[in-house]
PDB file of C-alpha atoms in Angstrom:
ATOM      1  CA  MET O  29    -103.388   3.627  30.995  1.00 89.00           C
ATOM      2  CA  ARG O  30    -101.490   0.845  32.721  1.00 96.00           C
ATOM      3  CA  ARG O  31     -98.364  -0.479  31.040  1.00 97.00           C
ATOM      4  CA  LEU O  32     -97.139  -4.051  31.613  1.00 98.00           C
ATOM      5  CA  SER O  33     -93.606  -5.201  30.864  1.00 98.00           C
ATOM      6  CA  ALA O  34     -91.431  -8.145  31.918  1.00 98.00           C
ATOM      7  CA  THR O  35     -87.733  -8.803  32.405  1.00 98.00           C
ATOM      8  CA  ALA O  36     -85.843 -12.069  32.850  1.00 98.00           C
ATOM      9  CA  TYR O  37     -82.595 -12.612  34.729  1.00 98.00           C
ATOM     10  CA  ARG O  38     -80.484 -15.529  35.911  1.00 97.00           C
ATOM     11  CA  TRP O  39     -79.056 -15.190  39.390  1.00 97.00           C
ATOM     12  CA  PRO O  40     -76.525 -17.498  41.064  1.00 96.00           C
ATOM     13  CA  LEU O  41     -77.065 -19.461  44.237  1.00 96.00           C
ATOM     14  CA  ALA O  42     -74.694 -19.072  47.152  1.00 92.00           C
ATOM     15  CA  ARG O  43     -73.768 -22.748  46.695  1.00 91.00           C
ATOM     16  CA  PRO O  44     -75.029 -25.672  44.589  1.00 90.00           C
ATOM     17  CA  PHE O  45     -78.425 -26.929  45.719  1.00 89.00           C
ATOM     18  CA  THR O  46     -79.647 -30.504  45.283  1.00 85.00           C
ATOM     19  CA  ILE O  47     -83.047 -32.156  45.587  1.00 89.00           C
ATOM     20  CA  SER O  48     -84.259 -35.557  44.404  1.00 81.00           C
ATOM     21  CA  ARG O  49     -84.731 -34.273  40.840  1.00 84.00           C
ATOM     22  CA  GLY O  50     -81.198 -32.886  40.473  1.00 83.00           C
ATOM     23  CA  ALA O  51     -78.828 -30.052  41.316  1.00 85.00           C
ATOM     24  CA  THR O  52     -78.739 -26.392  40.328  1.00 91.00           C
ATOM     25  CA  THR O  53     -76.292 -23.514  40.689  1.00 95.00           C
ATOM     26  CA  GLU O  54     -78.489 -20.657  39.459  1.00 96.00           C
ATOM     27  CA  VAL O  55     -82.162 -19.830  38.969  1.00 97.00           C
ATOM     28  CA  GLY O  56     -84.022 -18.111  36.162  1.00 98.00           C
ATOM     29  CA  LEU O  57     -86.396 -15.430  37.440  1.00 98.00           C
ATOM     30  CA  VAL O  58     -88.924 -13.175  35.736  1.00 98.00           C
ATOM     31  CA  MET O  59     -90.116  -9.790  36.995  1.00 98.00           C
ATOM     32  CA  ALA O  60     -93.359  -8.193  35.846  1.00 98.00           C
ATOM     33  CA  VAL O  61     -93.659  -4.405  36.110  1.00 98.00           C
ATOM     34  CA  ILE O  62     -96.944  -2.510  35.809  1.00 98.00           C
ATOM     35  CA  GLU O  63     -96.753   1.269  35.538  1.00 97.00           C
ATOM     36  CA  ASP O  64     -99.541   3.796  36.021  1.00 94.00           C
ATOM     37  CA  ASP O  65     -99.906   7.447  36.933  1.00 88.00           C
ATOM     38  CA  ASP O  66    -101.342   8.580  40.251  1.00 72.00           C
ATOM     39  CA  THR O  67    -103.807  11.445  40.601  1.00 70.00           C
ATOM     40  CA  GLY O  68    -100.924  13.915  40.620  1.00 72.00           C
ATOM     41  CA  GLY O  69     -99.500  12.604  37.367  1.00 75.00           C
ATOM     42  CA  ARG O  70     -96.582  10.887  39.090  1.00 84.00           C
ATOM     43  CA  GLN O  71     -95.509   7.573  37.543  1.00 92.00           C
ATOM     44  CA  VAL O  72     -95.926   4.635  39.930  1.00 93.00           C
ATOM     45  CA  ARG O  73     -94.521   1.120  39.411  1.00 97.00           C
ATOM     46  CA  GLY O  74     -95.709  -2.158  40.837  1.00 98.00           C
ATOM     47  CA  ARG O  75     -93.430  -5.200  40.702  1.00 98.00           C
ATOM     48  CA  GLY O  76     -93.894  -8.928  41.028  1.00 98.00           C
ATOM     49  CA  GLU O  77     -91.413 -11.771  40.624  1.00 98.00           C
ATOM     50  CA  CYS O  78     -91.832 -15.412  39.707  1.00 98.00           C
ATOM     51  CA  ARG O  79     -89.601 -18.434  39.288  1.00 98.00           C
ATOM     52  CA  PRO O  80     -90.638 -20.587  36.293  1.00 98.00           C
ATOM     53  CA  TYR O  81     -90.307 -24.219  37.336  1.00 95.00           C
ATOM     54  CA  ALA O  82     -89.458 -27.034  34.934  1.00 93.00           C
ATOM     55  CA  ARG O  83     -91.365 -29.609  37.038  1.00 92.00           C
ATOM     56  CA  TYR O  84     -94.547 -27.834  35.939  1.00 95.00           C
ATOM     57  CA  GLY O  85     -93.496 -27.418  32.325  1.00 95.00           C
ATOM     58  CA  GLU O  86     -92.508 -23.776  32.766  1.00 97.00           C
ATOM     59  CA  THR O  87     -89.549 -22.008  31.183  1.00 98.00           C
ATOM     60  CA  VAL O  88     -88.327 -18.432  31.415  1.00 98.00           C
ATOM     61  CA  GLU O  89     -89.065 -17.859  27.739  1.00 98.00           C
ATOM     62  CA  ARG O  90     -92.602 -19.218  27.912  1.00 98.00           C
ATOM     63  CA  THR O  91     -93.317 -17.247  31.061  1.00 98.00           C
ATOM     64  CA  LEU O  92     -92.148 -14.012  29.445  1.00 98.00           C
ATOM     65  CA  ALA O  93     -94.440 -14.686  26.498  1.00 98.00           C
ATOM     66  CA  GLU O  94     -97.408 -15.447  28.769  1.00 98.00           C
ATOM     67  CA  ILE O  95     -96.896 -12.187  30.629  1.00 98.00           C
ATOM     68  CA  GLU O  96     -96.484 -10.108  27.483  1.00 97.00           C
ATOM     69  CA  VAL O  97     -99.771 -11.421  26.067  1.00 98.00           C
ATOM     70  CA  MET O  98    -101.529  -9.811  29.037  1.00 98.00           C
ATOM     71  CA  ALA O  99    -100.298  -6.289  28.237  1.00 98.00           C
ATOM     72  CA  ALA O 100    -103.472  -5.318  26.381  1.00 98.00           C
ATOM     73  CA  PRO O 101    -105.896  -6.651  29.043  1.00 98.00           C
ATOM     74  CA  ILE O 102    -103.887  -4.890  31.772  1.00 98.00           C
ATOM     75  CA  ALA O 103    -103.974  -1.653  29.774  1.00 97.00           C
ATOM     76  CA  ALA O 104    -107.748  -2.080  29.456  1.00 97.00           C
ATOM     77  CA  GLY O 105    -108.098  -2.263  33.250  1.00 96.00           C
ATOM     78  CA  LEU O 106    -107.980  -5.992  34.036  1.00 97.00           C
ATOM     79  CA  THR O 107    -108.383  -6.508  37.798  1.00 97.00           C
ATOM     80  CA  ARG O 108    -106.819  -9.146  39.999  1.00 97.00           C
ATOM     81  CA  ASP O 109    -110.116 -11.063  40.083  1.00 97.00           C
ATOM     82  CA  GLY O 110    -110.285 -10.829  36.312  1.00 98.00           C
ATOM     83  CA  LEU O 111    -106.743 -12.120  36.105  1.00 98.00           C
ATOM     84  CA  LEU O 112    -107.785 -15.320  37.915  1.00 98.00           C
ATOM     85  CA  ALA O 113    -110.239 -16.030  35.126  1.00 97.00           C
ATOM     86  CA  ALA O 114    -107.933 -14.903  32.310  1.00 98.00           C
ATOM     87  CA  MET O 115    -104.854 -17.002  33.167  1.00 98.00           C
ATOM     88  CA  PRO O 116    -104.242 -20.444  34.685  1.00 98.00           C
ATOM     89  CA  PRO O 117    -102.349 -20.845  37.961  1.00 98.00           C
ATOM     90  CA  GLY O 118     -98.585 -20.689  37.613  1.00 98.00           C
ATOM     91  CA  ALA O 119     -95.534 -18.496  37.580  1.00 98.00           C
ATOM     92  CA  ALA O 120     -96.646 -15.974  34.936  1.00 98.00           C
ATOM     93  CA  ARG O 121     -99.902 -15.162  36.695  1.00 98.00           C
ATOM     94  CA  ASN O 122     -98.057 -14.877  39.990  1.00 98.00           C
ATOM     95  CA  ALA O 123     -95.737 -12.156  38.690  1.00 98.00           C
ATOM     96  CA  ILE O 124     -98.634 -10.105  37.293  1.00 98.00           C
ATOM     97  CA  ASP O 125    -100.850 -10.574  40.340  1.00 98.00           C
ATOM     98  CA  CYS O 126     -98.123  -9.499  42.756  1.00 98.00           C
ATOM     99  CA  ALA O 127     -97.272  -6.516  40.539  1.00 98.00           C
ATOM    100  CA  LEU O 128    -100.936  -5.468  40.700  1.00 98.00           C
ATOM    101  CA  TRP O 129    -100.945  -5.735  44.499  1.00 98.00           C
ATOM    102  CA  ASP O 130     -97.785  -3.625  44.702  1.00 98.00           C
ATOM    103  CA  LEU O 131     -99.139  -1.036  42.273  1.00 98.00           C
ATOM    104  CA  GLU O 132    -102.487  -0.773  44.044  1.00 97.00           C
ATOM    105  CA  ALA O 133    -100.790  -0.308  47.405  1.00 97.00           C
ATOM    106  CA  LYS O 134     -98.578   2.460  46.076  1.00 96.00           C
ATOM    107  CA  LEU O 135    -101.430   4.223  44.278  1.00 96.00           C
ATOM    108  CA  ALA O 136    -103.613   4.038  47.380  1.00 94.00           C
ATOM    109  CA  GLY O 137    -100.841   5.074  49.748  1.00 94.00           C
ATOM    110  CA  ASP O 138    -101.871   2.094  51.861  1.00 95.00           C
ATOM    111  CA  PRO O 139     -99.827  -1.059  52.552  1.00 97.00           C
ATOM    112  CA  ALA O 140    -100.829  -4.251  50.772  1.00 98.00           C
ATOM    113  CA  HIS O 141    -101.709  -5.992  54.016  1.00 97.00           C
ATOM    114  CA  ARG O 142    -104.362  -3.369  54.717  1.00 97.00           C
ATOM    115  CA  LEU O 143    -105.801  -3.714  51.219  1.00 96.00           C
ATOM    116  CA  ALA O 144    -106.034  -7.461  51.873  1.00 97.00           C
ATOM    117  CA  GLY O 145    -107.715  -6.959  55.258  1.00 96.00           C
ATOM    118  CA  LEU O 146    -104.821  -8.586  57.070  1.00 96.00           C
ATOM    119  CA  PRO O 147    -102.834  -7.577  60.149  1.00 94.00           C
ATOM    120  CA  ALA O 148     -99.478  -5.922  59.599  1.00 94.00           C
ATOM    121  CA  PRO O 149     -96.689  -8.420  58.857  1.00 94.00           C
ATOM    122  CA  ARG O 150     -94.479  -9.233  61.811  1.00 96.00           C
ATOM    123  CA  PRO O 151     -91.078 -10.904  62.031  1.00 98.00           C
ATOM    124  CA  LEU O 152     -91.393 -14.624  61.360  1.00 97.00           C
ATOM    125  CA  THR O 153     -89.190 -17.655  61.926  1.00 97.00           C
ATOM    126  CA  THR O 154     -88.462 -19.404  58.658  1.00 98.00           C
ATOM    127  CA  ALA O 155     -87.144 -22.873  58.050  1.00 98.00           C
ATOM    128  CA  CYS O 156     -83.679 -23.159  56.564  1.00 97.00           C
ATOM    129  CA  THR O 157     -83.393 -25.770  53.816  1.00 97.00           C
ATOM    130  CA  ILE O 158     -80.534 -28.256  53.761  1.00 97.00           C
ATOM    131  CA  SER O 159     -79.685 -29.647  50.347  1.00 96.00           C
ATOM    132  CA  LEU O 160     -79.769 -33.390  49.629  1.00 97.00           C
ATOM    133  CA  ASP O 161     -76.323 -34.882  50.277  1.00 96.00           C
ATOM    134  CA  THR O 162     -74.590 -37.633  52.207  1.00 97.00           C
ATOM    135  CA  PRO O 163     -75.682 -38.107  55.816  1.00 98.00           C
ATOM    136  CA  ASP O 164     -72.450 -36.638  57.190  1.00 98.00           C
ATOM    137  CA  ALA O 165     -72.531 -33.637  54.858  1.00 97.00           C
ATOM    138  CA  MET O 166     -76.147 -32.860  55.779  1.00 98.00           C
ATOM    139  CA  ALA O 167     -75.342 -33.199  59.478  1.00 98.00           C
ATOM    140  CA  ALA O 168     -72.375 -30.850  59.098  1.00 98.00           C
ATOM    141  CA  GLU O 169     -74.594 -28.300  57.360  1.00 97.00           C
ATOM    142  CA  ALA O 170     -77.183 -28.660  60.123  1.00 98.00           C
ATOM    143  CA  VAL O 171     -74.505 -27.865  62.706  1.00 98.00           C
ATOM    144  CA  ALA O 172     -73.312 -24.896  60.637  1.00 97.00           C
ATOM    145  CA  ARG O 173     -76.912 -23.628  60.678  1.00 96.00           C
ATOM    146  CA  ALA O 174     -77.038 -23.534  64.472  1.00 96.00           C
ATOM    147  CA  ALA O 175     -78.830 -20.168  64.334  1.00 95.00           C
ATOM    148  CA  TYR O 176     -81.811 -21.864  62.690  1.00 97.00           C
ATOM    149  CA  PRO O 177     -84.169 -23.706  65.058  1.00 98.00           C
ATOM    150  CA  LEU O 178     -86.276 -25.088  62.169  1.00 98.00           C
ATOM    151  CA  LEU O 179     -84.514 -27.121  59.464  1.00 98.00           C
ATOM    152  CA  LYS O 180     -86.006 -28.516  56.267  1.00 98.00           C
ATOM    153  CA  LEU O 181     -84.149 -31.562  54.997  1.00 98.00           C
ATOM    154  CA  LYS O 182     -84.266 -32.457  51.322  1.00 97.00           C
ATOM    155  CA  LEU O 183     -84.422 -36.233  50.979  1.00 97.00           C
ATOM    156  CA  GLY O 184     -84.257 -38.627  48.056  1.00 95.00           C
ATOM    157  CA  GLY O 185     -85.260 -42.212  48.945  1.00 91.00           C
ATOM    158  CA  ASP O 186     -82.391 -44.651  49.476  1.00 92.00           C
ATOM    159  CA  GLY O 187     -80.322 -43.709  52.522  1.00 96.00           C
ATOM    160  CA  ASP O 188     -82.928 -41.336  53.936  1.00 97.00           C
ATOM    161  CA  ALA O 189     -83.260 -43.167  57.256  1.00 97.00           C
ATOM    162  CA  GLU O 190     -79.526 -42.735  57.824  1.00 98.00           C
ATOM    163  CA  ARG O 191     -79.690 -39.076  56.753  1.00 98.00           C
ATOM    164  CA  LEU O 192     -82.467 -38.405  59.258  1.00 98.00           C
ATOM    165  CA  ALA O 193     -80.754 -40.224  62.120  1.00 98.00           C
ATOM    166  CA  THR O 194     -77.395 -38.543  61.470  1.00 98.00           C
ATOM    167  CA  VAL O 195     -78.875 -35.056  61.324  1.00 98.00           C
ATOM    168  CA  ARG O 196     -80.916 -35.704  64.467  1.00 98.00           C
ATOM    169  CA  ARG O 197     -77.796 -36.770  66.373  1.00 98.00           C
ATOM    170  CA  ALA O 198     -75.991 -33.649  65.183  1.00 98.00           C
ATOM    171  CA  ARG O 199     -78.871 -31.290  66.008  1.00 98.00           C
ATOM    172  CA  PRO O 200     -80.975 -32.808  68.802  1.00 98.00           C
ATOM    173  CA  ASP O 201     -82.342 -29.320  69.505  1.00 98.00           C
ATOM    174  CA  ALA O 202     -83.683 -28.637  66.024  1.00 98.00           C
ATOM    175  CA  ARG O 203     -87.238 -28.810  64.798  1.00 98.00           C
ATOM    176  CA  LEU O 204     -87.223 -30.833  61.586  1.00 98.00           C
ATOM    177  CA  ILE O 205     -89.284 -30.838  58.392  1.00 98.00           C
ATOM    178  CA  VAL O 206     -88.444 -33.292  55.624  1.00 98.00           C
ATOM    179  CA  ASP O 207     -89.212 -32.929  51.923  1.00 97.00           C
ATOM    180  CA  ALA O 208     -88.913 -35.973  49.694  1.00 96.00           C
ATOM    181  CA  ASN O 209     -89.939 -34.167  46.483  1.00 96.00           C
ATOM    182  CA  GLU O 210     -91.899 -37.253  45.287  1.00 96.00           C
ATOM    183  CA  ALA O 211     -88.883 -39.565  45.687  1.00 96.00           C
ATOM    184  CA  TRP O 212     -90.019 -42.205  48.190  1.00 96.00           C
ATOM    185  CA  PRO O 213     -91.003 -45.574  46.698  1.00 95.00           C
ATOM    186  CA  GLU O 214     -94.379 -46.730  47.983  1.00 95.00           C
ATOM    187  CA  ALA O 215     -92.709 -49.852  49.412  1.00 95.00           C
ATOM    188  CA  MET O 216     -90.607 -47.635  51.723  1.00 94.00           C
ATOM    189  CA  LEU O 217     -93.445 -45.353  52.804  1.00 96.00           C
ATOM    190  CA  ASP O 218     -94.422 -47.003  56.104  1.00 95.00           C
ATOM    191  CA  THR O 219     -90.821 -47.498  57.182  1.00 96.00           C
ATOM    192  CA  LEU O 220     -89.656 -43.964  56.386  1.00 97.00           C
ATOM    193  CA  LEU O 221     -92.729 -42.291  57.888  1.00 98.00           C
ATOM    194  CA  GLY O 222     -92.191 -44.362  61.034  1.00 97.00           C
ATOM    195  CA  THR O 223     -88.521 -43.410  61.194  1.00 97.00           C
ATOM    196  CA  ALA O 224     -89.386 -39.740  60.732  1.00 98.00           C
ATOM    197  CA  ALA O 225     -91.988 -39.887  63.496  1.00 98.00           C
ATOM    198  CA  THR O 226     -89.593 -41.666  65.875  1.00 98.00           C
ATOM    199  CA  LEU O 227     -86.944 -38.988  65.281  1.00 98.00           C
ATOM    200  CA  GLY O 228     -89.357 -36.169  66.047  1.00 98.00           C
ATOM    201  CA  VAL O 229     -89.920 -34.855  62.516  1.00 98.00           C
ATOM    202  CA  GLU O 230     -92.892 -32.473  62.505  1.00 98.00           C
ATOM    203  CA  VAL O 231     -94.125 -32.959  58.950  1.00 98.00           C
ATOM    204  CA  VAL O 232     -93.166 -34.848  55.777  1.00 98.00           C
ATOM    205  CA  GLU O 233     -93.681 -33.135  52.422  1.00 98.00           C
ATOM    206  CA  GLN O 234     -94.743 -34.962  49.276  1.00 98.00           C
ATOM    207  CA  PRO O 235     -93.313 -38.427  49.890  1.00 98.00           C
ATOM    208  CA  LEU O 236     -94.982 -39.994  46.816  1.00 97.00           C
ATOM    209  CA  PRO O 237     -95.285 -38.714  43.246  1.00 96.00           C
ATOM    210  CA  ALA O 238     -98.207 -36.418  42.534  1.00 96.00           C
ATOM    211  CA  GLY O 239    -100.956 -38.422  40.892  1.00 93.00           C
ATOM    212  CA  ARG O 240     -99.614 -41.662  42.389  1.00 95.00           C
ATOM    213  CA  ASP O 241    -100.232 -40.936  46.050  1.00 95.00           C
ATOM    214  CA  GLU O 242    -103.301 -43.124  46.693  1.00 95.00           C
ATOM    215  CA  ALA O 243    -101.394 -45.183  49.272  1.00 95.00           C
ATOM    216  CA  LEU O 244    -101.471 -42.234  51.664  1.00 97.00           C
ATOM    217  CA  ALA O 245    -105.205 -42.773  52.105  1.00 95.00           C
ATOM    218  CA  ARG O 246    -104.733 -46.448  52.959  1.00 95.00           C
ATOM    219  CA  ILE O 247    -102.201 -46.125  55.771  1.00 92.00           C
ATOM    220  CA  SER O 248    -102.195 -44.796  59.291  1.00 91.00           C
ATOM    221  CA  ARG O 249    -100.012 -41.711  59.073  1.00 95.00           C
ATOM    222  CA  PRO O 250     -97.892 -41.386  62.252  1.00 97.00           C
ATOM    223  CA  LEU O 251     -97.146 -37.702  61.549  1.00 98.00           C
ATOM    224  CA  PRO O 252     -98.627 -35.027  59.288  1.00 98.00           C
ATOM    225  CA  VAL O 253     -98.028 -35.410  55.564  1.00 98.00           C
ATOM    226  CA  CYS O 254     -98.018 -32.237  53.488  1.00 98.00           C
ATOM    227  CA  ALA O 255     -98.926 -31.926  49.804  1.00 98.00           C
ATOM    228  CA  ASP O 256     -96.559 -29.850  47.697  1.00 98.00           C
ATOM    229  CA  GLU O 257     -96.347 -31.020  44.089  1.00 97.00           C
ATOM    230  CA  SER O 258     -99.902 -32.364  44.549  1.00 97.00           C
ATOM    231  CA  ALA O 259    -101.280 -28.995  45.716  1.00 97.00           C
ATOM    232  CA  HIS O 260    -101.610 -26.036  43.370  1.00 96.00           C
ATOM    233  CA  ALA O 261    -104.824 -24.025  43.717  1.00 96.00           C
ATOM    234  CA  ARG O 262    -108.225 -24.138  45.383  1.00 97.00           C
ATOM    235  CA  ASP O 263    -109.876 -26.416  42.850  1.00 96.00           C
ATOM    236  CA  GLY O 264    -107.559 -29.297  43.762  1.00 96.00           C
ATOM    237  CA  LEU O 265    -107.997 -29.222  47.523  1.00 98.00           C
ATOM    238  CA  ALA O 266    -110.966 -31.578  47.799  1.00 96.00           C
ATOM    239  CA  ALA O 267    -109.028 -34.377  46.087  1.00 96.00           C
ATOM    240  CA  LEU O 268    -106.332 -34.170  48.762  1.00 98.00           C
ATOM    241  CA  THR O 269    -108.623 -34.902  51.714  1.00 97.00           C
ATOM    242  CA  GLY O 270    -107.903 -38.261  53.301  1.00 96.00           C
ATOM    243  CA  ARG O 271    -104.414 -38.380  51.801  1.00 97.00           C
ATOM    244  CA  TYR O 272    -102.779 -35.283  53.246  1.00 98.00           C
ATOM    245  CA  ASP O 273    -102.932 -33.395  56.511  1.00 98.00           C
ATOM    246  CA  ALA O 274    -101.408 -30.134  55.271  1.00 98.00           C
ATOM    247  CA  VAL O 275    -100.762 -28.207  52.061  1.00 98.00           C
ATOM    248  CA  ASN O 276     -97.707 -26.222  51.019  1.00 98.00           C
ATOM    249  CA  ILE O 277     -99.024 -23.022  49.443  1.00 98.00           C
ATOM    250  CA  LYS O 278     -96.555 -21.302  47.121  1.00 98.00           C
ATOM    251  CA  LEU O 279     -97.439 -18.207  45.135  1.00 98.00           C
ATOM    252  CA  ASP O 280     -95.707 -19.549  42.033  1.00 98.00           C
ATOM    253  CA  LYS O 281     -98.045 -22.564  42.120  1.00 98.00           C
ATOM    254  CA  THR O 282    -101.268 -20.740  42.976  1.00 98.00           C
ATOM    255  CA  GLY O 283    -100.595 -18.006  40.454  1.00 98.00           C
ATOM    256  CA  GLY O 284    -100.307 -15.132  42.896  1.00 98.00           C
ATOM    257  CA  LEU O 285    -101.198 -13.776  46.300  1.00 98.00           C
ATOM    258  CA  THR O 286    -104.894 -13.363  45.448  1.00 98.00           C
ATOM    259  CA  GLU O 287    -105.392 -17.090  44.866  1.00 98.00           C
ATOM    260  CA  ALA O 288    -102.999 -18.042  47.691  1.00 98.00           C
ATOM    261  CA  LEU O 289    -105.040 -16.180  50.311  1.00 98.00           C
ATOM    262  CA  ALA O 290    -108.269 -17.704  49.012  1.00 98.00           C
ATOM    263  CA  MET O 291    -106.693 -21.165  48.919  1.00 98.00           C
ATOM    264  CA  ALA O 292    -105.482 -20.806  52.509  1.00 98.00           C
ATOM    265  CA  ALA O 293    -109.007 -19.931  53.675  1.00 98.00           C
ATOM    266  CA  ASP O 294    -110.500 -22.937  51.863  1.00 98.00           C
ATOM    267  CA  ALA O 295    -107.736 -25.223  53.144  1.00 98.00           C
ATOM    268  CA  ARG O 296    -108.492 -24.239  56.733  1.00 98.00           C
ATOM    269  CA  ARG O 297    -112.196 -24.950  56.211  1.00 98.00           C
ATOM    270  CA  LEU O 298    -111.295 -28.412  54.939  1.00 98.00           C
ATOM    271  CA  GLY O 299    -109.119 -29.077  57.996  1.00 98.00           C
ATOM    272  CA  PHE O 300    -105.683 -28.789  56.407  1.00 98.00           C
ATOM    273  CA  ARG O 301    -102.727 -27.240  58.153  1.00 98.00           C
ATOM    274  CA  ILE O 302    -100.705 -24.789  56.072  1.00 98.00           C
ATOM    275  CA  MET O 303     -97.086 -24.356  55.126  1.00 98.00           C
ATOM    276  CA  ALA O 304     -96.174 -21.065  53.460  1.00 98.00           C
ATOM    277  CA  GLY O 305     -93.493 -22.099  50.995  1.00 98.00           C
ATOM    278  CA  CYS O 306     -91.486 -20.692  48.135  1.00 97.00           C
ATOM    279  CA  MET O 307     -89.472 -21.529  45.084  1.00 96.00           C
ATOM    280  CA  MET O 308     -85.801 -20.577  45.086  1.00 95.00           C
ATOM    281  CA  ALA O 309     -86.120 -16.840  44.471  1.00 98.00           C
ATOM    282  CA  SER O 310     -85.296 -13.364  45.734  1.00 98.00           C
ATOM    283  CA  SER O 311     -86.728 -11.057  48.378  1.00 98.00           C
ATOM    284  CA  LEU O 312     -89.160  -9.684  45.796  1.00 98.00           C
ATOM    285  CA  SER O 313     -90.830 -13.112  45.720  1.00 98.00           C
ATOM    286  CA  MET O 314     -90.774 -13.534  49.509  1.00 98.00           C
ATOM    287  CA  ALA O 315     -92.345 -10.129  50.275  1.00 98.00           C
ATOM    288  CA  PRO O 316     -95.935 -10.935  49.182  1.00 98.00           C
ATOM    289  CA  ALA O 317     -95.609 -14.462  50.592  1.00 98.00           C
ATOM    290  CA  MET O 318     -95.114 -12.938  54.046  1.00 98.00           C
ATOM    291  CA  LEU O 319     -98.776 -11.877  53.999  1.00 98.00           C
ATOM    292  CA  LEU O 320     -99.740 -15.524  53.563  1.00 97.00           C
ATOM    293  CA  ALA O 321     -97.176 -16.696  56.113  1.00 97.00           C
ATOM    294  CA  GLY O 322     -98.627 -14.661  58.969  1.00 94.00           C
ATOM    295  CA  THR O 323    -101.138 -17.391  59.845  1.00 92.00           C
ATOM    296  CA  ALA O 324     -99.257 -20.469  58.551  1.00 97.00           C
ATOM    297  CA  ASP O 325     -98.304 -23.428  60.733  1.00 98.00           C
ATOM    298  CA  TRP O 326     -94.863 -23.629  59.126  1.00 98.00           C
ATOM    299  CA  VAL O 327     -92.982 -20.908  57.263  1.00 98.00           C
ATOM    300  CA  ASP O 328     -90.428 -21.850  54.611  1.00 98.00           C
ATOM    301  CA  LEU O 329     -89.418 -18.573  52.971  1.00 98.00           C
ATOM    302  CA  ASP O 330     -85.652 -18.945  52.976  1.00 97.00           C
ATOM    303  CA  GLY O 331     -85.039 -18.405  49.254  1.00 96.00           C
ATOM    304  CA  PRO O 332     -82.913 -15.252  49.665  1.00 97.00           C
ATOM    305  CA  ILE O 333     -80.721 -16.962  52.272  1.00 95.00           C
ATOM    306  CA  LEU O 334     -79.672 -19.429  49.586  1.00 95.00           C
ATOM    307  CA  MET O 335     -79.119 -16.844  46.840  1.00 96.00           C
ATOM    308  CA  ALA O 336     -75.848 -15.069  46.046  1.00 97.00           C
ATOM    309  CA  LYS O 337     -77.697 -11.996  44.745  1.00 96.00           C
ATOM    310  CA  ASP O 338     -80.840 -10.126  45.755  1.00 97.00           C
ATOM    311  CA  HIS O 339     -82.984  -7.083  45.044  1.00 97.00           C
ATOM    312  CA  ALA O 340     -82.472  -3.888  47.003  1.00 95.00           C
ATOM    313  CA  PRO O 341     -83.593  -3.238  49.605  1.00 97.00           C
ATOM    314  CA  PRO O 342     -83.651  -6.949  50.474  1.00 98.00           C
ATOM    315  CA  ILE O 343     -85.729  -8.537  53.170  1.00 98.00           C
ATOM    316  CA  ARG O 344     -83.619  -8.564  56.318  1.00 98.00           C
ATOM    317  CA  TYR O 345     -82.829 -11.949  57.862  1.00 98.00           C
ATOM    318  CA  ASP O 346     -81.325 -12.237  61.330  1.00 97.00           C
ATOM    319  CA  GLY O 347     -80.573 -15.934  61.450  1.00 94.00           C
ATOM    320  CA  ALA O 348     -83.967 -17.613  61.108  1.00 96.00           C
ATOM    321  CA  LEU O 349     -85.910 -14.420  61.800  1.00 97.00           C
ATOM    322  CA  MET O 350     -87.147 -12.656  58.670  1.00 98.00           C
ATOM    323  CA  PHE O 351     -88.468  -9.112  58.869  1.00 98.00           C
ATOM    324  CA  PRO O 352     -91.255  -7.475  56.858  1.00 97.00           C
ATOM    325  CA  PRO O 353     -90.107  -5.866  53.595  1.00 97.00           C
ATOM    326  CA  GLU O 354     -89.528  -2.190  53.091  1.00 96.00           C
ATOM    327  CA  PRO O 355     -92.369  -0.612  51.069  1.00 95.00           C
ATOM    328  CA  SER O 356     -89.847   0.334  48.384  1.00 96.00           C
ATOM    329  CA  LEU O 357     -89.243  -3.389  47.774  1.00 98.00           C
ATOM    330  CA  TRP O 358     -92.906  -4.403  47.611  1.00 98.00           C
ATOM    331  CA  GLY O 359     -96.307  -3.597  49.044  1.00 95.00           C
TER     332      GLY O 359
END
């Protein structure tokens, strides 16, 4: 009989991190563990991690409760497909789904990528996120991150044109992504998208608030616009057509790897490009996301780079290059 449990922990960031909604110095994480016995009677554990996110009404306490409620269904043999029907998308389902993937891989003696019918993970280049700050401070951080060819700039509305221009002068070699986290006023949309395009930005994430992004369908977009807060799971993709050119798929939003892989396939069929993204979390969260990231147009899985603590063995980062996880971490 399978046994589900959950643990919460608060881990510090390497330095304060700021986006348009505010600053943080630590993150609350939740780990789901599912235990079972293999055919030889040996106890096997599968693990999955999630980061409850206040923007979506999630808290650590509520997520723990949502996971614990699923103990009986898991003990009764609930499958990953059954989990999709039993729980809504979100952090709690993500932790359980990824724990099931990890457990199944270990019980089968086969890596998770093979169970998913995917090629083996390979080293990938991830973006490195630069926190919202003054133009000079962001430019200085961009220079300090010289080992990272792809930078993701957190923006916040007023002063963003100067932030973009200052960073571009400091790092003319860098590929740039910008993420407004819903902070651009509609009146500034044309101007800021034009500035971003002129400065060689590759993609702009979520410039307008989710649910108030109709203007994106009425303008000529000079560069790709990516849905983040507006994109959660497969059932919302059709509503994004005409407004967005790409979707940021995060396992904490989709509610796990199972839905994320299905969402990516549907997104491609609808003509969207894909960013494989993450919440601020540890290597245990990044490991399953690497299976999604293998075919993404942009990879933004830098959470552990920004953390002061990590699981062991952690995913290895060599500058911007992230390497597949050890099986003892996940999968």
